[in-house]
C-alpha cells in the first residue's frame, strides 16, 4: 500500500432508496476478438447473471446501482506503483515497452502479450477496474443497508504487488481498506472465502493485520498452493477433490459458527465462488447447484441473524451454468426475506421516454463507427436546420404554401 492520507475518490456516491444494493455495469464483461475464449473463465458471466435477475422481475436498470471505474489513485490505496506500471509496460523483454506480458501472465492467456497495451487496457483491465469499483462501493452499501451484492469482483488471487489467476486488482483488500479509512465505526472485517481456490491475495495483504479475520474453505489439491499465504488464514478448511454436498455444507456451517464465536466483525466480505460446482474443470469439487444455493443461504442467514452487514462478490466459476445458479441463489435469498428493498419493489417503472438519471452513460464513446455515425447525424441535423432557416427567411416554395412552425423540443 502507498496511501498515507485519504485521496478524493468518486467510488462512494449517494444511492437512491429506490435502488437495490446490487451493483453491476455492462462494462464488467470482457470480449475482444475471441481471446477471452482462450481461458476457461466465462468472461460474460456477469452480464448473464444480471439478465436473469431482470427477467425474473426482481430488478430493473433504474433500481440497481451502476459503479464507477476505480482510478489509479483508488488502486494505489493497496497496490504499489511498480505493480500498476507493470500492467501497462513490459520489463521482461529488453527494448519492448508497449506490450502486455504481465497481463498475459495474470489472465493466463499468452496471446494477450502480443496485443498493444492500449487494447488490453480497454478490453481487459478496464472491466476489472469497473468490477473493483463495484466491490468497493458494495462494501460501503452493505454498511448502510445491511447487505449488498456486487455481480462481479472477488479477485482473491491478487495482492498489493502481484496479480494472478485471472485477478488483476485486489478488490477485496481495497474494499476493506476503504472502509477502515473512510467509514467511522468499521474497524474489524471477516472474509469468508468459499471459492474452490485458496484466497492467497487478500491473505498476503492482511498477513499481520489483526483487524481482519479470514475463513477459507478450499480444495487443497489445486492452484495456488501458497504456503506462505496460509499463515494469514485464521480458520483454514482444506478439502480434497470431489467433496459432495452433505460434507461440504456441514463444514461451512460448523466453521462459520466457529469463526463468529472467535471474532465479531463489523462486516462480512463473502467471496461466493461457484467453481465448487460439480464438473468445474478448475475447482474439482462435486457440489450441486442446489448445494451452492444452500451454501449462500447459510452464510446470509448467519450474517443477518447476527446483525452483521454482509457484502457478496461472485468470484470464480468456469461453467456456463454458473450464471443461472448465481441468479437463482440471489432469488432464493430474496424469497426467504434475507435480502430485500421495499422501496425498489414499490417503485413504478420509469417513463420510457425519459432516460434514467441514476444510470450514467458509459465513459466509452462506442468506438470509431459510433463516432462516425454521430458525426453524420450531427451534419444531417445541422443541414436540416440550415434548410429550415432559409425556408423561413424566403417563403417562396409554392403558391399557397404555408410555413409550419415546429414547437420547440419536438423532433424534426
Short mmCIF file of C-alpha atoms in Angstrom, two decimals:
data_model
loop_
_atom_site.label_atom_id
_atom_site.label_comp_id
_atom_site.label_asym_id
_atom_site.label_seq_id
_atom_site.Cartn_x
_atom_site.Cartn_y
_atom_site.Cartn_z
CA UNK A 1 0.00 0.00 0.00
CA UNK A 2 1.18 3.51 -0.76
CA UNK A 3 -1.61 5.66 0.66
CA UNK A 4 -0.61 7.84 3.60
CA UNK A 5 -3.59 10.19 3.60
CA UNK A 6 -7.04 9.97 2.09
CA UNK A 7 -7.38 10.96 -1.54
CA UNK A 8 -10.52 12.22 -3.21
CA UNK A 9 -12.48 9.30 -4.65
CA UNK A 10 -15.61 9.08 -6.76
CA UNK A 11 -16.28 5.42 -5.94
CA UNK A 12 -18.53 6.29 -2.99
CA UNK A 13 -21.66 8.18 -4.01
CA UNK A 14 -25.26 8.59 -2.90
CA UNK A 15 -27.58 5.68 -3.67
CA UNK A 16 -31.32 6.21 -4.03
CA UNK A 17 -33.68 4.49 -1.59
CA UNK A 18 -35.43 3.01 -4.63
CA UNK A 19 -32.26 1.20 -5.70
CA UNK A 20 -31.37 -2.30 -4.58
CA UNK A 21 -27.88 -2.57 -3.06
CA UNK A 22 -26.99 -4.70 -6.09
CA UNK A 23 -24.11 -3.41 -8.20
CA UNK A 24 -23.49 -4.13 -11.89
CA UNK A 25 -22.34 -2.34 -15.01
CA UNK A 26 -22.21 -3.56 -18.61
CA UNK A 27 -18.55 -2.58 -18.53
CA UNK A 28 -17.91 -5.71 -16.41
CA UNK A 29 -17.95 -8.07 -19.38
CA UNK A 30 -14.80 -8.97 -21.31
CA UNK A 31 -14.85 -9.67 -25.00
CA UNK A 32 -12.42 -8.90 -27.80
CA UNK A 33 -11.55 -10.87 -30.93
CA UNK A 34 -12.27 -14.19 -29.22
CA UNK A 35 -9.20 -14.00 -26.96
CA UNK A 36 -11.45 -14.36 -23.90
CA UNK A 37 -12.33 -17.87 -25.10
CA UNK A 38 -8.73 -18.99 -24.58
CA UNK A 39 -9.30 -19.06 -20.81
CA UNK A 40 -11.96 -21.31 -19.23
CA UNK A 41 -13.35 -18.35 -17.27
CA UNK A 42 -16.75 -17.27 -18.58
CA UNK A 43 -15.98 -13.63 -19.37
CA UNK A 44 -19.64 -12.81 -19.98
CA UNK A 45 -20.97 -14.46 -16.83
CA UNK A 46 -21.72 -11.21 -15.05
CA UNK A 47 -23.99 -9.90 -17.79
CA UNK A 48 -25.98 -13.13 -17.86
CA UNK A 49 -26.49 -13.10 -14.10
CA UNK A 50 -27.87 -9.58 -14.37
CA UNK A 51 -30.08 -10.52 -17.32
CA UNK A 52 -31.57 -13.47 -15.40
CA UNK A 53 -32.37 -11.24 -12.41
CA UNK A 54 -34.03 -8.70 -14.71
CA UNK A 55 -36.05 -11.42 -16.44
CA UNK A 56 -37.31 -12.59 -13.05
CA UNK A 57 -38.79 -9.14 -12.43
CA UNK A 58 -36.82 -8.66 -9.22
CA UNK A 59 -34.69 -5.78 -10.52
CA UNK A 60 -34.62 -3.19 -13.29
CA UNK A 61 -31.90 -0.93 -14.65
CA UNK A 62 -33.26 2.01 -12.69
CA UNK A 63 -33.47 0.06 -9.42
CA UNK A 64 -29.90 -1.24 -9.43
CA UNK A 65 -26.61 0.60 -8.98
CA UNK A 66 -24.03 1.16 -11.68
CA UNK A 67 -20.49 1.63 -10.32
CA UNK A 68 -17.66 3.87 -11.40
CA UNK A 69 -14.25 2.79 -12.62
CA UNK A 70 -11.51 2.62 -9.98
CA UNK A 71 -8.89 5.27 -10.72
CA UNK A 72 -5.14 4.89 -10.31
CA UNK A 73 -5.35 6.85 -7.04
CA UNK A 74 -8.01 4.42 -5.80
CA UNK A 75 -5.87 1.43 -6.71
CA UNK A 76 -2.77 2.91 -5.04
CA UNK A 77 -4.52 2.59 -1.67
CA UNK A 78 -3.35 -1.03 -1.82
CA UNK A 79 -1.23 -1.55 -4.93
CA UNK A 80 2.34 -0.41 -5.40
CA UNK A 81 3.00 1.98 -8.26
CA UNK A 82 5.51 -0.52 -9.60
CA UNK A 83 2.76 -3.13 -9.92
CA UNK A 84 0.31 -0.71 -11.58
CA UNK A 85 3.05 0.30 -14.02
CA UNK A 86 3.75 -3.36 -14.78
CA UNK A 87 0.21 -3.71 -16.12
CA UNK A 88 0.99 -1.01 -18.66
CA UNK A 89 4.52 -1.88 -19.70
CA UNK A 90 6.72 -4.92 -20.05
CA UNK A 91 10.13 -5.07 -18.41
CA UNK A 92 10.68 -8.70 -19.32
CA UNK A 93 11.94 -8.17 -22.86
CA UNK A 94 14.57 -5.53 -23.45
CA UNK A 95 13.51 -2.89 -25.95
CA UNK A 96 9.80 -3.80 -25.87
CA UNK A 97 7.86 -1.45 -23.64
CA UNK A 98 4.36 -1.26 -25.06
CA UNK A 99 3.14 -4.83 -24.80
CA UNK A 100 1.27 -6.69 -22.11
CA UNK A 101 3.42 -9.53 -20.83
CA UNK A 102 2.36 -9.20 -17.19
CA UNK A 103 -1.34 -9.02 -18.07
CA UNK A 104 -0.94 -12.13 -20.23
CA UNK A 105 0.52 -13.93 -17.22
CA UNK A 106 -2.26 -12.76 -14.88
CA UNK A 107 -5.08 -13.69 -17.27
CA UNK A 108 -3.31 -16.92 -18.27
CA UNK A 109 -3.90 -16.09 -21.95
CA UNK A 110 -0.42 -15.96 -23.59
CA UNK A 111 -1.56 -14.28 -26.86
CA UNK A 112 -2.54 -11.20 -24.83
CA UNK A 113 1.20 -10.48 -24.62
CA UNK A 114 1.16 -9.78 -28.36
CA UNK A 115 -1.57 -7.15 -28.17
CA UNK A 116 -0.76 -3.43 -27.87
CA UNK A 117 -1.26 -2.35 -24.29
CA UNK A 118 -3.87 0.30 -25.10
CA UNK A 119 -6.16 -2.50 -26.36
CA UNK A 120 -5.53 -4.61 -23.26
CA UNK A 121 -6.23 -1.61 -21.02
CA UNK A 122 -9.61 -1.02 -22.65
CA UNK A 123 -10.77 -4.59 -23.23
CA UNK A 124 -9.36 -6.44 -20.20
CA UNK A 125 -8.18 -4.16 -17.42
CA UNK A 126 -10.95 -1.57 -17.71
CA UNK A 127 -13.63 -4.24 -16.97
CA UNK A 128 -11.58 -5.34 -13.96
CA UNK A 129 -11.35 -1.73 -12.75
CA UNK A 130 -15.12 -1.30 -13.02
CA UNK A 131 -15.68 -4.52 -11.05
CA UNK A 132 -13.17 -3.33 -8.45
CA UNK A 133 -15.05 -0.04 -8.16
CA UNK A 134 -18.22 -2.12 -7.74
CA UNK A 135 -16.76 -4.13 -4.87
CA UNK A 136 -15.57 -1.01 -3.06
CA UNK A 137 -18.98 0.63 -3.44
CA UNK A 138 -20.88 -2.53 -2.45
CA UNK A 139 -18.93 -2.77 0.81
CA UNK A 140 -20.00 0.76 1.73
CA UNK A 141 -23.61 -0.02 0.74
CA UNK A 142 -23.57 -3.11 2.95
CA UNK A 143 -22.72 -0.94 5.94
CA UNK A 144 -25.55 1.45 5.05
CA UNK A 145 -28.19 -1.13 4.08
CA UNK A 146 -27.17 -4.28 5.95
CA UNK A 147 -26.26 -6.21 2.81
CA UNK A 148 -25.03 -5.72 -0.75
CA UNK A 149 -24.08 -7.82 -3.76
CA UNK A 150 -21.58 -6.99 -6.46
CA UNK A 151 -22.37 -9.11 -9.53
CA UNK A 152 -18.65 -9.38 -10.19
CA UNK A 153 -15.41 -8.96 -8.31
CA UNK A 154 -13.82 -11.42 -5.92
CA UNK A 155 -10.29 -11.21 -7.34
CA UNK A 156 -8.83 -13.09 -4.41
CA UNK A 157 -5.52 -14.15 -6.01
CA UNK A 158 -4.31 -10.56 -6.37
CA UNK A 159 -2.41 -8.75 -3.62
CA UNK A 160 -0.74 -5.36 -3.41
CA UNK A 161 2.31 -6.17 -5.50
CA UNK A 162 1.26 -9.04 -7.77
CA UNK A 163 -1.68 -10.48 -9.68
CA UNK A 164 -2.50 -13.96 -10.87
CA UNK A 165 -5.26 -16.46 -11.53
CA UNK A 166 -7.34 -14.05 -13.67
CA UNK A 167 -7.16 -11.45 -10.88
CA UNK A 168 -5.55 -8.11 -11.76
CA UNK A 169 -6.69 -5.91 -8.86
CA UNK A 170 -7.09 -6.70 -5.15
CA UNK A 171 -10.73 -5.61 -4.89
CA UNK A 172 -11.43 -7.38 -1.58
CA UNK A 173 -8.43 -5.78 0.13
CA UNK A 174 -9.32 -2.39 -1.37
CA UNK A 175 -12.95 -2.60 -0.22
CA UNK A 176 -11.92 -3.35 3.36
CA UNK A 177 -9.20 -0.70 3.50
CA UNK A 178 -11.56 1.92 2.09
CA UNK A 179 -13.99 1.10 4.90
CA UNK A 180 -11.31 1.25 7.57
CA UNK A 181 -10.08 4.62 6.30
CA UNK A 182 -13.38 6.31 5.41
CA UNK A 183 -16.30 4.85 7.36
CA UNK A 184 -16.43 5.59 11.10
CA UNK A 185 -17.13 2.59 13.28
CA UNK A 186 -15.81 -0.01 10.83
CA UNK A 187 -12.69 -1.42 12.45
CA UNK A 188 -12.96 -5.19 12.02
CA UNK A 189 -13.75 -7.30 8.98
CA UNK A 190 -14.22 -11.00 8.33
CA UNK A 191 -13.52 -12.54 4.92
CA UNK A 192 -15.48 -15.73 4.29
CA UNK A 193 -13.86 -17.19 1.18
CA UNK A 194 -15.82 -20.13 -0.23
CA UNK A 195 -14.36 -20.15 -3.74
CA UNK A 196 -12.83 -23.52 -4.62
CA UNK A 197 -9.35 -21.98 -4.65
CA UNK A 198 -7.28 -20.68 -1.75
CA UNK A 199 -7.63 -16.90 -1.47
CA UNK A 200 -3.95 -16.13 -1.29
CA UNK A 201 -4.13 -12.49 -2.42
CA UNK A 202 -6.10 -10.95 0.43
CA UNK A 203 -4.33 -13.32 2.82
CA UNK A 204 -0.97 -11.83 1.87
CA UNK A 205 -2.34 -8.30 2.16
CA UNK A 206 -3.70 -8.85 5.67
CA UNK A 207 -0.94 -11.14 6.91
CA UNK A 208 -0.19 -9.08 10.02
CA UNK A 209 -3.47 -7.22 10.40
CA UNK A 210 -5.39 -8.35 13.49
CA UNK A 211 -8.44 -6.33 12.36
CA UNK A 212 -9.15 -8.90 9.62
CA UNK A 213 -10.23 -12.49 10.24
CA UNK A 214 -10.03 -14.88 7.28
CA UNK A 215 -12.02 -18.09 6.99
CA UNK A 216 -11.12 -20.01 3.84
CA UNK A 217 -12.62 -23.30 2.64
CA UNK A 218 -10.82 -24.55 -0.45
CA UNK A 219 -9.56 -27.55 -2.39
CA UNK A 220 -6.01 -28.15 -1.18
CA UNK A 221 -5.10 -30.09 -4.33
CA UNK A 222 -5.42 -27.22 -6.81
CA UNK A 223 -3.91 -23.77 -7.52
CA UNK A 224 -2.36 -21.71 -5.94
CA UNK A 225 -0.61 -23.87 -3.28
CA UNK A 226 0.55 -20.72 -1.48
CA UNK A 227 2.08 -21.95 1.75
CA UNK A 228 3.16 -18.51 2.92
CA UNK A 229 -0.35 -17.06 2.50
CA UNK A 230 -1.85 -19.88 4.59
CA UNK A 231 -0.27 -18.30 7.67
CA UNK A 232 -2.81 -15.45 7.47
CA UNK A 233 -5.89 -17.71 7.42
CA UNK A 234 -7.36 -17.81 10.91
CA UNK A 235 -9.74 -20.71 10.12
CA UNK A 236 -8.47 -22.90 7.32
CA UNK A 237 -10.59 -25.76 5.95
CA UNK A 238 -8.70 -27.77 3.34
CA UNK A 239 -10.81 -30.07 1.18
CA UNK A 240 -9.89 -32.98 -1.04
CA UNK A 241 -11.21 -33.17 -4.58
CA UNK A 242 -14.78 -34.31 -5.29
CA UNK A 243 -16.26 -33.45 -1.89
CA UNK A 244 -20.08 -33.60 -2.10
CA UNK A 245 -22.92 -31.51 -0.69
CA UNK A 246 -23.56 -33.06 2.71
CA UNK A 247 -19.96 -32.98 3.92
CA UNK A 248 -19.25 -29.58 2.40
CA UNK A 249 -22.31 -27.80 3.78
CA UNK A 250 -21.72 -29.23 7.25
CA UNK A 251 -18.15 -27.91 7.18
CA UNK A 252 -19.36 -24.47 6.12
CA UNK A 253 -21.96 -24.37 8.91
CA UNK A 254 -19.58 -25.56 11.59
CA UNK A 255 -16.67 -23.30 10.70
CA UNK A 256 -18.74 -20.19 10.06
CA UNK A 257 -20.26 -20.64 13.51
CA UNK A 258 -16.82 -21.18 14.99
CA UNK A 259 -15.35 -18.15 13.22
CA UNK A 260 -18.07 -15.85 14.54
CA UNK A 261 -17.57 -17.25 18.03
CA UNK A 262 -13.89 -16.29 17.79
CA UNK A 263 -14.26 -12.89 16.10
CA UNK A 264 -17.02 -10.27 15.91
CA UNK A 265 -16.68 -8.27 12.70
CA UNK A 266 -18.27 -5.02 11.60
CA UNK A 267 -18.73 -6.51 8.12
CA UNK A 268 -18.51 -9.90 6.42
CA UNK A 269 -17.00 -9.93 2.94
CA UNK A 270 -18.30 -13.09 1.31
CA UNK A 271 -16.35 -14.45 -1.66
CA UNK A 272 -19.02 -16.70 -3.20
CA UNK A 273 -17.20 -18.54 -5.97
CA UNK A 274 -19.27 -21.04 -7.96
CA UNK A 275 -16.28 -23.06 -9.13
CA UNK A 276 -17.21 -25.59 -6.45
CA UNK A 277 -19.89 -26.83 -8.88
CA UNK A 278 -19.58 -30.45 -9.96
CA UNK A 279 -17.87 -30.70 -13.32
CA UNK A 280 -15.94 -27.46 -12.96
CA UNK A 281 -12.62 -28.05 -14.77
CA UNK A 282 -10.59 -25.99 -12.29
CA UNK A 283 -12.41 -26.39 -8.97
CA UNK A 284 -12.53 -30.21 -8.98
CA UNK A 285 -15.25 -30.42 -6.32
CA UNK A 286 -18.68 -32.05 -6.61
CA UNK A 287 -21.19 -29.61 -5.20
CA UNK A 288 -24.61 -29.48 -6.89
CA UNK A 289 -26.41 -26.33 -7.98
CA UNK A 290 -28.79 -26.73 -5.04
CA UNK A 291 -25.77 -27.13 -2.76
CA UNK A 292 -24.42 -23.74 -3.89
CA UNK A 293 -27.80 -22.10 -3.30
CA UNK A 294 -27.96 -23.62 0.17
CA UNK A 295 -24.38 -22.56 0.93
CA UNK A 296 -25.17 -18.91 0.13
CA UNK A 297 -28.33 -19.17 2.23
CA UNK A 298 -26.31 -20.45 5.21
CA UNK A 299 -23.88 -17.54 5.04
CA UNK A 300 -26.52 -14.82 4.58
CA UNK A 301 -28.79 -16.33 7.23
CA UNK A 302 -25.99 -16.33 9.78
CA UNK A 303 -24.92 -12.77 8.97
CA UNK A 304 -28.47 -11.41 9.01
CA UNK A 305 -29.37 -13.26 12.23
CA UNK A 306 -26.29 -11.82 13.93
CA UNK A 307 -26.99 -8.35 12.56
CA UNK A 308 -23.65 -8.18 10.74
CA UNK A 309 -23.57 -6.34 7.38
CA UNK A 310 -22.60 -8.67 4.53
CA UNK A 311 -21.21 -7.92 1.08
CA UNK A 312 -21.05 -10.67 -1.55
CA UNK A 313 -18.85 -10.91 -4.64
CA UNK A 314 -19.20 -13.66 -7.26
CA UNK A 315 -15.55 -14.66 -7.85
CA UNK A 316 -14.68 -17.85 -9.79
CA UNK A 317 -16.89 -20.18 -11.79
CA UNK A 318 -15.87 -21.80 -15.06
CA UNK A 319 -19.04 -23.32 -16.50
CA UNK A 320 -21.87 -21.73 -18.45
CA UNK A 321 -24.35 -22.98 -15.83
CA UNK A 322 -22.92 -20.80 -13.09
CA UNK A 323 -24.66 -17.59 -14.19
CA UNK A 324 -28.06 -19.21 -13.81
CA UNK A 325 -27.08 -20.67 -10.43
CA UNK A 326 -25.89 -17.30 -9.08
CA UNK A 327 -29.14 -15.67 -10.18
CA UNK A 328 -31.21 -18.48 -8.66
CA UNK A 329 -29.29 -18.12 -5.40
CA UNK A 330 -29.98 -14.37 -5.24
CA UNK A 331 -33.65 -15.01 -6.00
CA UNK A 332 -33.73 -17.61 -3.22
CA UNK A 333 -32.25 -15.11 -0.74
CA UNK A 334 -34.95 -12.65 -1.74
CA UNK A 335 -37.75 -15.21 -1.48
CA UNK A 336 -36.61 -16.10 2.03
CA UNK A 337 -36.53 -12.44 3.06
CA UNK A 338 -32.77 -12.47 3.67
CA UNK A 339 -32.37 -9.63 1.19
CA UNK A 340 -34.99 -7.03 0.38
CA UNK A 341 -35.58 -3.43 -0.71
CA UNK A 342 -39.21 -2.44 -0.32
CA UNK A 343 -38.72 1.00 -1.87
CA UNK A 344 -37.26 -0.56 -5.02
CA UNK A 345 -40.03 -3.14 -5.26
CA UNK A 346 -42.72 -0.45 -4.90
CA UNK A 347 -41.03 1.93 -7.33
CA UNK A 348 -43.07 2.28 -10.55
CA UNK A 349 -41.28 1.78 -13.87
CA UNK A 350 -39.83 5.00 -15.30
CA UNK A 351 -41.35 6.83 -18.23
CA UNK A 352 -39.87 5.08 -21.28
CA UNK A 353 -39.31 8.47 -22.91
CA UNK A 354 -37.08 9.64 -20.03
CA UNK A 355 -33.53 8.36 -19.69
CA UNK A 356 -32.92 7.08 -16.11
CA UNK A 357 -30.76 9.65 -14.35
CA UNK A 358 -29.46 7.04 -11.89
CA UNK A 359 -27.62 5.19 -14.62
CA UNK A 360 -24.90 7.43 -16.07
CA UNK A 361 -23.75 6.85 -19.61
CA UNK A 362 -20.65 4.79 -20.11
CA UNK A 363 -17.45 6.78 -20.45
CA UNK A 364 -16.77 4.84 -23.62
CA UNK A 365 -17.52 6.72 -26.85
CA UNK A 366 -18.55 3.48 -28.57
CA UNK A 367 -15.59 3.26 -30.93
CA UNK A 368 -14.85 4.64 -34.36
CA UNK A 369 -18.10 3.50 -36.01
CA UNK A 370 -20.22 5.08 -33.30
CA UNK A 371 -18.27 8.33 -33.60
CA UNK A 372 -18.69 8.29 -37.38
CA UNK A 373 -22.44 7.71 -37.04
CA UNK A 374 -22.78 10.56 -34.54
CA UNK A 375 -20.84 12.90 -36.82
CA UNK A 376 -23.11 12.02 -39.74
CA UNK A 377 -26.20 12.65 -37.61
CA UNK A 378 -24.83 15.99 -36.47
CA UNK A 379 -24.08 17.02 -40.06
CA UNK A 380 -27.58 15.95 -41.14
CA UNK A 381 -29.17 17.82 -38.25
CA UNK A 382 -27.11 20.92 -38.99
CA UNK A 383 -28.07 20.83 -42.69
CA UNK A 384 -31.75 20.37 -41.79
CA UNK A 385 -31.64 23.39 -39.50
CA UNK A 386 -29.99 25.49 -42.24
CA UNK A 387 -32.67 24.47 -44.74
CA UNK A 388 -35.41 25.42 -42.28
CA UNK A 389 -33.81 28.80 -41.67
CA UNK A 390 -33.65 29.52 -45.38
CA UNK A 391 -37.26 28.41 -45.76
CA UNK A 392 -38.42 30.76 -43.01
CA UNK A 393 -36.45 33.66 -44.47
CA UNK A 394 -37.67 33.10 -48.09
CA UNK A 395 -41.16 31.55 -48.06
CA UNK A 396 -41.49 31.22 -51.84
CA UNK A 397 -41.72 27.46 -52.25
CA UNK A 398 -45.10 27.02 -53.98
CA UNK A 399 -48.31 29.04 -54.39
CA UNK A 400 -50.44 28.89 -51.26
CA UNK A 401 -47.76 27.11 -49.26
CA UNK A 402 -47.74 27.78 -45.53
CA UNK A 403 -44.76 27.90 -43.26
CA UNK A 404 -45.42 25.48 -40.37
CA UNK A 405 -43.91 26.48 -37.06
CA UNK A 406 -42.41 23.49 -35.27
CA UNK A 407 -42.80 23.75 -31.50
CA UNK A 408 -39.53 23.82 -29.60
CA UNK A 409 -38.50 20.40 -28.31
CA UNK A 410 -40.26 18.38 -30.99
CA UNK A 411 -38.25 16.28 -33.40
CA UNK A 412 -37.81 17.47 -36.97
#
